[in-house]
Amino acid sequence: MSLIVMKFGGTSVGDIDRIKNAAAKVALEVQRGHKVAVVVSAMMGVTDQLIGYCRAISPRYDQREHDAVVATGEQVSSGLMSLALQQRGLNARSWQGWQVGLRTDSTHGKARIADIDPQTLLASIDDGKIGVVAGFQGVTEDGRITTLGRGGSDTSAVALAVALKADRCDIYTDVDGVYSADPRIVESARKMKRVSYEEMLELASLGAKVLQARSVEMAMRYRMPVQVLSTFANEIGSDLPGTLITEGNEKMEENTVTGIAHTRDEAKITLVKVSDKPGIAARVFVPLARAGINVDMIVQTASDENHTTDISFTVGKSDFDRALKVLEDEQPSIGYTKLTSAKNVAKISLVGLGMRSHVGVAATMFETLAEKGINILVIETSEINTSVLISDEYTELALRALHTAYGLDAA
Ligand code: ADP
Ligand code: ASP
Ligand code: MG
């Protein structure tokens, strides 16, 4: 008898009919003889609404109370899912993060999972009860409720699958698998039958929000097979209709570029006329790091005749205001003459294991963007990705053109 974790995202539990639809899928897996633990997100839109309530009281809210409020979305959906299962004659009960011993650190708003103590839940499942666990939430050592960051129910589901030693973790969502690019933007995107952990981690980290990057990181570390599949289709997880994230690839050797990810979550900051001498970059980036601000892309121009250069970099939009404040405070130490910034930017990233051994990948990217008249603001490469920052008005155009240029369009 195998154990499967079934995770339902916000759309999949968006209203009562959808919760009933999800419960029917759980019932089918049980009929096939599987033990099941269910993980749910909040009903669609609820998390945004709860965050909005906190902000309406004060933009500088207490993060611990914020988490106490925001975690309630999942408490509601886990109770409702349990009721829907009981209505079908199944034995089910809901569990909050703290009740399954999902302990986290105290980084409220984006807490990291320390460990899960699944014994009580496991005993209940072994006793024939379906466990419905509230995703996205945990508890600190000293008993405060935490949340795991946006999209965190994916990570709850994979972590639970690992702790329960499940056979597979099925992620039910509003698309029927992982595509070569966001299928809502690139109509010709191709659904992949399998994606390697490594490539999925890269895609998710670079913006493909179909899975939270941390969930892929965890799946990769513990070699947990994860399947992404549709909540709207008739098949269930055990039919394996979706995309399997696992070791290796479909056509491992042939993939130069497997997928294209994009994000509009970053903003660009430029420090103009910084003196070109040792130690200046540290004066920029050390205070940002101390403030907990993650810097992503960085580019520095060549020195001019006065030995000054411009330093540009990107930060997450949610850190943007704090980054400006830090840089303004540090102006006397850094000594830039002007600070410019742009929020209307998008990062487009090519991902593929084959990039390690193929030459000319970046050249095709630059050529394709040039043909469309799209200006590149920043370039960054790693072993298995090449990313560019462009003006966000060209996001769709760039994604579609690159998708065609790399031969990814569905036949
Ligand atoms: P859920 O609420 O179920 O967690 P999300 O909205 O977080 O769902 O993730 C699903 C969305 O991810 C899809 O609707 C799709 O627009 C987006 N997405 C981005 N990149 C990809 C990709 N490469 N393949 C599939 N979906 C993608
Ligand atoms: N409800 C949370 C969010 O909207 C967690 C999740 O959906 O995964 O981010
Ligand atoms: Mg999600």
Coordinates of C-alpha atoms and ligand atoms in Angstrom, one line a residue:
M1 CA 0.0 0.0 0.0
S2 CA 1.5 3.3 -1.0
L3 CA 1.1 6.7 0.6
I4 CA 0.5 9.8 -1.5
V5 CA 0.5 13.4 -0.6
M6 CA -2.0 15.4 -2.6
K7 CA -1.6 19.2 -2.5
F8 CA -4.4 21.5 -3.8
G9 CA -3.5 25.1 -4.6
G10 CA -5.7 28.2 -4.2
T11 CA -7.7 27.7 -7.5
S12 CA -8.3 24.0 -6.7
V13 CA -10.1 25.0 -3.5
G14 CA -11.3 28.3 -4.8
D15 CA -15.0 27.7 -4.0
I16 CA -17.2 25.0 -2.4
D17 CA -17.7 23.2 -5.7
R18 CA -14.0 23.1 -6.3
I19 CA -13.4 21.8 -2.8
K20 CA -15.9 19.0 -3.6
N21 CA -14.1 18.3 -6.9
A22 CA -10.8 18.0 -5.0
A23 CA -12.5 15.7 -2.4
A24 CA -13.7 13.4 -5.2
K25 CA -10.1 13.1 -6.5
V26 CA -9.0 12.1 -3.0
A27 CA -11.8 9.6 -2.8
L28 CA -10.6 8.0 -6.1
E29 CA -7.0 7.6 -4.8
V30 CA -8.4 6.0 -1.6
Q31 CA -10.5 3.6 -3.8
R32 CA -7.4 2.6 -5.6
G33 CA -6.0 1.5 -2.3
H34 CA -3.7 4.3 -1.4
K35 CA -3.2 6.0 1.9
V36 CA -3.5 9.8 1.5
A37 CA -2.4 13.0 3.2
V38 CA -3.9 16.1 1.8
V39 CA -2.3 19.6 1.9
V40 CA -4.4 22.6 1.1
S41 CA -3.7 26.3 0.2
A42 CA -6.1 29.1 1.2
M43 CA -9.1 29.6 -1.1
M44 CA -8.1 31.7 -4.1
G45 CA -7.6 35.4 -3.2
V46 CA -7.9 34.9 0.6
T47 CA -4.2 35.3 1.4
D48 CA -4.1 38.6 -0.6
Q49 CA -7.1 39.8 1.3
L50 CA -5.6 38.9 4.7
I51 CA -2.3 40.6 3.9
G52 CA -4.4 43.6 2.8
Y53 CA -6.1 43.8 6.2
C54 CA -2.8 43.9 8.0
R55 CA -1.4 46.6 5.7
A56 CA -4.6 48.7 6.1
I57 CA -3.9 48.9 9.9
S58 CA -0.2 49.9 9.3
P59 CA 2.3 49.4 6.6
R60 CA 4.9 48.6 9.3
Y61 CA 3.1 45.8 11.0
D62 CA 4.4 43.3 13.5
Q63 CA 5.4 40.3 11.4
R64 CA 4.3 37.8 14.1
E65 CA 0.8 39.1 14.2
H66 CA 0.8 39.3 10.4
D67 CA 1.5 35.5 10.3
A68 CA -1.2 34.9 12.9
V69 CA -3.7 36.6 10.6
V70 CA -2.4 35.3 7.2
A71 CA -2.2 31.6 8.4
T72 CA -6.0 31.5 8.9
G73 CA -6.7 31.2 5.2
E74 CA -5.4 27.6 5.3
Q75 CA -7.2 26.8 8.6
V76 CA -10.5 27.5 6.8
S77 CA -9.7 25.5 3.7
S78 CA -8.4 22.5 5.7
G79 CA -11.6 22.4 7.8
L80 CA -13.7 22.7 4.7
M81 CA -11.8 20.0 2.8
S82 CA -12.2 17.7 5.8
L83 CA -15.9 18.3 5.8
A84 CA -16.2 17.6 2.1
L85 CA -14.4 14.3 2.6
Q86 CA -16.7 13.4 5.5
Q87 CA -19.7 14.2 3.3
R88 CA -18.5 11.5 0.9
G89 CA -18.5 9.0 3.7
L90 CA -14.7 9.1 4.2
N91 CA -13.0 9.3 7.6
A92 CA -11.0 12.6 7.6
R93 CA -9.7 15.2 10.0
S94 CA -7.9 18.6 9.6
W95 CA -4.5 19.4 11.1
Q96 CA -2.9 22.8 11.5
G97 CA 0.9 23.2 11.0
W98 CA 1.5 23.2 14.8
Q99 CA -0.6 20.0 15.2
V100 CA 1.7 18.1 12.8
G101 CA 4.8 19.4 14.6
L102 CA 5.9 21.5 11.6
R103 CA 8.6 23.6 13.3
T104 CA 10.2 26.5 11.6
D105 CA 12.7 29.2 12.4
S106 CA 11.4 32.6 13.5
T107 CA 11.8 34.4 10.1
H108 CA 8.1 35.4 10.1
G109 CA 6.6 35.9 6.6
K110 CA 9.2 33.5 5.0
A111 CA 10.0 31.0 7.7
R112 CA 12.1 27.9 6.9
I113 CA 11.1 24.5 8.0
A114 CA 13.4 23.0 10.7
D115 CA 11.7 19.6 11.1
I116 CA 8.3 17.8 11.2
D117 CA 7.3 15.4 13.8
P118 CA 4.7 13.3 11.9
Q119 CA 4.1 10.5 14.4
T120 CA 0.6 11.6 15.6
L121 CA -0.5 12.3 12.0
L122 CA 1.0 9.0 10.8
A123 CA -0.8 7.1 13.5
S124 CA -4.1 8.7 12.5
I125 CA -3.5 7.9 8.8
D126 CA -2.6 4.3 9.7
D127 CA -5.8 4.2 11.6
G128 CA -7.7 4.8 8.3
K129 CA -8.2 8.6 8.6
I130 CA -7.3 10.9 5.8
G131 CA -5.2 13.7 7.2
V132 CA -5.9 17.2 5.8
V133 CA -3.0 19.5 6.6
A134 CA -3.1 23.3 6.4
G135 CA -0.3 24.3 4.1
F136 CA 1.9 27.4 4.3
Q137 CA 2.1 27.5 8.1
G138 CA 4.2 26.3 11.0
V139 CA 5.2 27.1 14.5
T140 CA 8.4 28.4 16.1
E141 CA 10.2 26.8 19.0
D142 CA 8.5 29.2 21.4
G143 CA 5.0 28.5 20.0
R144 CA 4.4 31.4 17.6
I145 CA 2.6 30.8 14.3
T146 CA 4.7 31.3 11.2
T147 CA 4.1 31.3 7.4
L148 CA 6.5 30.0 4.7
G149 CA 6.4 32.8 2.1
R150 CA 4.1 33.1 -1.0
G151 CA 3.5 29.8 -2.6
G152 CA 4.7 28.0 0.5
S153 CA 2.0 25.3 0.5
D154 CA 4.1 23.5 -2.1
T155 CA 7.0 23.4 0.4
S156 CA 4.6 22.2 3.1
A157 CA 3.5 19.4 0.9
V158 CA 6.9 18.2 -0.2
A159 CA 8.2 18.5 3.4
L160 CA 5.3 16.4 4.7
A161 CA 5.8 13.8 1.9
V162 CA 9.4 13.5 3.0
A163 CA 8.5 13.3 6.7
L164 CA 5.8 10.7 6.0
K165 CA 8.1 8.8 3.6
A166 CA 5.4 9.1 1.0
D167 CA 5.8 7.5 -2.4
R168 CA 5.0 10.6 -4.3
C169 CA 3.8 14.2 -3.9
D170 CA 1.1 15.3 -6.3
I171 CA 0.7 19.1 -6.8
Y172 CA -2.8 19.8 -8.2
T173 CA -3.0 23.3 -9.8
D174 CA -4.7 25.2 -12.6
V175 CA -2.4 24.0 -15.4
D176 CA -1.9 20.3 -16.4
G177 CA 1.9 20.3 -15.9
V178 CA 5.2 22.1 -16.2
Y179 CA 5.6 23.8 -19.6
S180 CA 8.6 25.1 -21.6
A181 CA 7.4 28.6 -20.6
D182 CA 4.4 30.0 -18.8
P183 CA 1.5 28.6 -20.9
R184 CA -0.7 31.7 -20.1
I185 CA 1.7 33.9 -22.0
V186 CA 3.3 31.5 -24.6
E187 CA 0.5 29.7 -26.4
S188 CA 2.9 27.4 -28.2
A189 CA 4.6 26.3 -24.9
R190 CA 5.1 22.5 -24.7
K191 CA 4.1 20.4 -21.8
M192 CA 7.0 18.3 -20.5
K193 CA 6.5 14.7 -19.4
R194 CA 9.5 14.8 -17.1
V195 CA 11.8 17.5 -15.8
S196 CA 15.0 17.0 -13.8
Y197 CA 15.1 18.4 -10.2
E198 CA 18.0 20.6 -11.3
E199 CA 16.2 22.3 -14.2
M200 CA 13.0 22.6 -12.2
L201 CA 14.9 24.3 -9.4
E202 CA 16.4 26.7 -11.8
L203 CA 13.1 27.4 -13.5
A204 CA 11.3 28.0 -10.2
S205 CA 14.1 30.1 -8.8
L206 CA 14.0 32.3 -11.9
G207 CA 10.3 32.9 -11.7
A208 CA 8.2 29.9 -12.9
K209 CA 5.8 30.1 -10.0
V210 CA 4.1 26.8 -10.7
L211 CA 6.2 25.4 -7.8
Q212 CA 7.8 27.4 -5.0
A213 CA 11.6 27.0 -5.5
R214 CA 12.1 25.8 -1.9
S215 CA 9.8 22.9 -2.5
V216 CA 11.9 21.8 -5.5
E217 CA 15.1 22.2 -3.4
M218 CA 13.6 19.9 -0.8
A219 CA 12.4 17.4 -3.3
M220 CA 15.8 17.3 -4.8
R221 CA 17.6 16.8 -1.5
Y222 CA 15.4 13.9 -0.5
R223 CA 14.8 12.5 -4.0
M224 CA 11.0 12.8 -3.6
P225 CA 9.2 12.4 -6.9
V226 CA 6.8 15.3 -7.4
Q227 CA 4.1 15.5 -10.0
V228 CA 2.4 18.7 -11.2
L229 CA -1.1 18.1 -12.6
S230 CA -4.4 19.7 -13.3
T231 CA -7.2 20.0 -10.8
F232 CA -9.7 20.3 -13.7
A233 CA -8.9 17.1 -15.7
N234 CA -10.6 13.8 -15.0
E235 CA -7.4 11.8 -14.4
I236 CA -5.9 11.5 -10.9
G237 CA -2.3 11.4 -9.8
S238 CA -1.9 7.7 -10.0
D239 CA -2.7 7.8 -13.7
L240 CA 0.5 9.9 -14.0
P241 CA -1.1 12.5 -16.4
G242 CA 1.1 15.4 -15.4
T243 CA 4.7 16.4 -15.3
L244 CA 7.0 14.3 -13.2
I245 CA 9.9 16.1 -11.5
T246 CA 12.5 13.5 -10.9
E247 CA 16.1 12.4 -11.8
G248 CA 17.2 13.0 -15.4
N249 CA 15.3 14.4 -18.4
E250 CA 13.1 13.4 -21.3
K251 CA 15.9 13.6 -23.9
M252 CA 18.7 14.4 -21.6
E253 CA 21.5 14.9 -24.1
E254 CA 19.6 17.0 -26.6
N255 CA 18.3 19.7 -24.4
T256 CA 20.3 22.9 -24.8
V257 CA 17.4 25.1 -23.6
T258 CA 14.7 23.2 -21.8
G259 CA 12.5 26.1 -20.6
I260 CA 12.2 29.9 -20.3
A261 CA 11.3 31.6 -17.1
H262 CA 10.4 35.2 -16.4
T263 CA 9.8 37.4 -13.4
R264 CA 8.5 40.9 -13.0
D265 CA 9.3 40.9 -9.3
E266 CA 12.7 42.7 -9.5
A267 CA 13.6 46.4 -9.7
K268 CA 16.8 47.9 -11.0
I269 CA 19.0 50.5 -9.1
T270 CA 21.9 52.4 -10.6
L271 CA 24.5 54.3 -8.7
V272 CA 26.0 56.9 -11.0
K273 CA 29.6 58.0 -11.0
V274 CA 31.0 55.9 -8.2
S275 CA 34.8 56.2 -7.9
D276 CA 36.6 53.2 -9.5
K277 CA 38.8 52.0 -6.6
P278 CA 39.1 49.0 -4.4
G279 CA 36.5 48.6 -1.6
I280 CA 33.7 50.6 -3.2
A281 CA 31.6 47.6 -4.2
A282 CA 31.8 46.3 -0.6
R283 CA 30.5 49.7 0.7
V284 CA 27.5 49.2 -1.6
F285 CA 26.7 45.6 -1.0
V286 CA 27.7 44.9 2.6
P287 CA 25.1 47.4 4.1
L288 CA 22.5 45.9 1.8
A289 CA 23.3 42.4 3.0
R290 CA 23.3 43.5 6.6
A291 CA 19.7 44.8 6.0
G292 CA 18.8 41.3 4.7
I293 CA 18.3 42.5 1.2
N294 CA 19.1 40.0 -1.5
V295 CA 20.9 41.4 -4.6
D296 CA 20.5 39.5 -7.8
M297 CA 22.0 40.8 -11.1
I298 CA 25.0 43.1 -10.9
V299 CA 26.8 45.1 -13.7
Q300 CA 29.5 47.7 -13.6
T301 CA 30.4 50.0 -16.5
A302 CA 34.0 50.6 -17.7
S303 CA 35.8 53.4 -15.9
D304 CA 35.6 56.8 -17.6
E305 CA 38.5 59.4 -17.9
N306 CA 37.7 60.6 -14.3
H307 CA 38.0 57.0 -12.9
T308 CA 34.3 56.8 -12.1
T309 CA 31.9 54.0 -13.1
D310 CA 28.2 53.3 -12.8
I311 CA 27.1 50.2 -10.8
S312 CA 23.6 48.7 -11.6
F313 CA 22.0 45.9 -9.8
T314 CA 18.5 44.4 -9.1
V315 CA 16.7 43.7 -5.9
G316 CA 13.3 42.2 -5.2
K317 CA 10.4 44.7 -5.6
S318 CA 9.4 44.0 -2.0
D319 CA 12.8 45.1 -0.8
F320 CA 13.0 48.1 -3.1
D321 CA 12.0 50.9 -0.7
R322 CA 14.3 49.5 2.1
A323 CA 17.2 49.3 -0.4
L324 CA 16.8 52.9 -1.4
K325 CA 16.8 54.0 2.3
V326 CA 20.0 52.0 3.0
L327 CA 21.7 53.5 -0.1
E328 CA 20.7 57.0 0.8
D329 CA 22.0 56.5 4.3
E330 CA 25.3 55.2 2.9
Q331 CA 25.7 57.9 0.2
P332 CA 28.5 59.7 2.1
S333 CA 30.5 56.5 2.4
I334 CA 29.8 55.3 -1.2
G335 CA 30.1 58.7 -2.8
Y336 CA 27.8 58.3 -5.9
T337 CA 26.6 61.5 -7.5
K338 CA 23.1 60.3 -8.5
L339 CA 20.8 57.3 -7.8
T340 CA 18.4 56.2 -10.6
S341 CA 15.9 53.3 -10.4
A342 CA 13.4 51.5 -12.5
K343 CA 10.6 49.2 -11.4
N344 CA 9.2 48.5 -14.9
V345 CA 11.7 45.8 -15.7
A346 CA 11.4 42.0 -16.3
K347 CA 14.0 39.3 -16.1
I348 CA 13.9 36.6 -18.8
S349 CA 15.9 33.4 -18.2
L350 CA 16.9 30.5 -20.5
V351 CA 17.3 27.3 -18.5
G352 CA 18.9 24.0 -19.7
L353 CA 21.4 21.4 -18.5
G354 CA 22.7 21.3 -22.1
M355 CA 24.1 24.8 -21.8
R356 CA 27.1 23.4 -20.0
S357 CA 28.4 21.9 -23.2
H358 CA 26.8 23.9 -26.0
V359 CA 28.4 27.1 -27.3
G360 CA 26.5 30.0 -28.8
V361 CA 23.4 29.8 -26.6
A362 CA 23.7 33.4 -25.4
A363 CA 24.5 34.7 -28.9
T364 CA 21.2 33.4 -30.2
M365 CA 19.4 35.1 -27.4
F366 CA 21.0 38.5 -28.1
E367 CA 20.4 38.2 -31.8
T368 CA 16.8 37.3 -31.3
L369 CA 16.2 40.2 -28.9
A370 CA 18.0 42.6 -31.3
E371 CA 15.9 41.6 -34.2
K372 CA 12.8 42.6 -32.2
G373 CA 14.4 45.9 -31.2
I374 CA 14.5 44.9 -27.5
N375 CA 17.3 46.6 -25.5
I376 CA 19.2 44.5 -22.9
L377 CA 19.8 46.3 -19.6
V378 CA 21.7 43.7 -17.6
I379 CA 23.1 40.2 -18.6
E380 CA 23.9 37.4 -16.2
T381 CA 24.9 33.8 -16.9
S382 CA 25.5 30.7 -14.8
E383 CA 26.3 27.1 -15.8
I384 CA 22.7 26.3 -16.7
N385 CA 21.0 29.6 -17.2
T386 CA 21.4 32.8 -19.2
S387 CA 19.3 35.8 -18.0
V388 CA 18.7 39.2 -19.3
L389 CA 16.9 42.2 -17.8
I390 CA 14.7 44.1 -20.2
S391 CA 11.9 46.7 -20.1
D392 CA 8.8 44.9 -18.9
E393 CA 6.6 46.1 -21.8
Y394 CA 8.5 43.6 -24.0
T395 CA 8.1 40.6 -21.7
E396 CA 5.5 38.7 -23.9
L397 CA 7.3 39.6 -27.2
A398 CA 10.7 38.4 -25.8
L399 CA 9.3 35.2 -24.4
R400 CA 7.5 34.2 -27.6
A401 CA 10.4 35.1 -29.9
L402 CA 13.0 33.2 -27.7
H403 CA 10.7 30.2 -27.5
T404 CA 10.6 30.0 -31.2
A405 CA 14.3 30.7 -31.7
Y406 CA 15.3 27.8 -29.4
G407 CA 12.9 25.4 -31.2
L408 CA 10.7 24.9 -28.2
D409 CA 7.3 25.6 -29.9
A410 CA 4.9 22.7 -29.7
A411 CA 4.6 20.9 -33.0
Ligands
ADP1 P1 -1.6 27.3 -7.2 O1 -2.5 28.3 -6.7 O2 -2.2 26.0 -7.6 O3 -0.4 27.1 -6.3 P2 0.1 29.0 -8.9 O4 -0.7 30.2 -9.5 O5 1.0 29.2 -7.8 O6 -1.0 27.9 -8.6 O7 0.9 28.3 -10.1 C1 0.3 27.9 -11.3 C2 0.7 29.0 -12.4 O8 2.1 28.9 -12.7 C3 0.0 28.7 -13.7 O9 -1.3 29.2 -13.8 C4 1.0 29.4 -14.7 O10 0.5 30.6 -15.1 C5 2.2 29.6 -13.9 N1 3.5 29.2 -14.6 C6 4.6 29.9 -14.7 N2 5.5 29.2 -15.4 C7 5.0 28.0 -15.7 C8 5.5 26.9 -16.4 N3 6.7 26.9 -16.9 N4 4.7 25.8 -16.5 C9 3.4 25.8 -16.0 N5 2.9 26.9 -15.3 C10 3.7 28.0 -15.2
ASP2 N1 -1.9 30.8 0.4 C1 -0.5 31.0 0.3 C2 -0.2 32.0 -0.8 O1 -1.2 32.5 -1.4 C3 0.3 29.8 0.1 C4 0.1 29.0 -1.2 O2 -0.9 29.3 -1.9 O3 0.9 28.2 -1.5 O4 0.9 32.4 -1.1
MG3 MG 1.4 28.2 -6.0

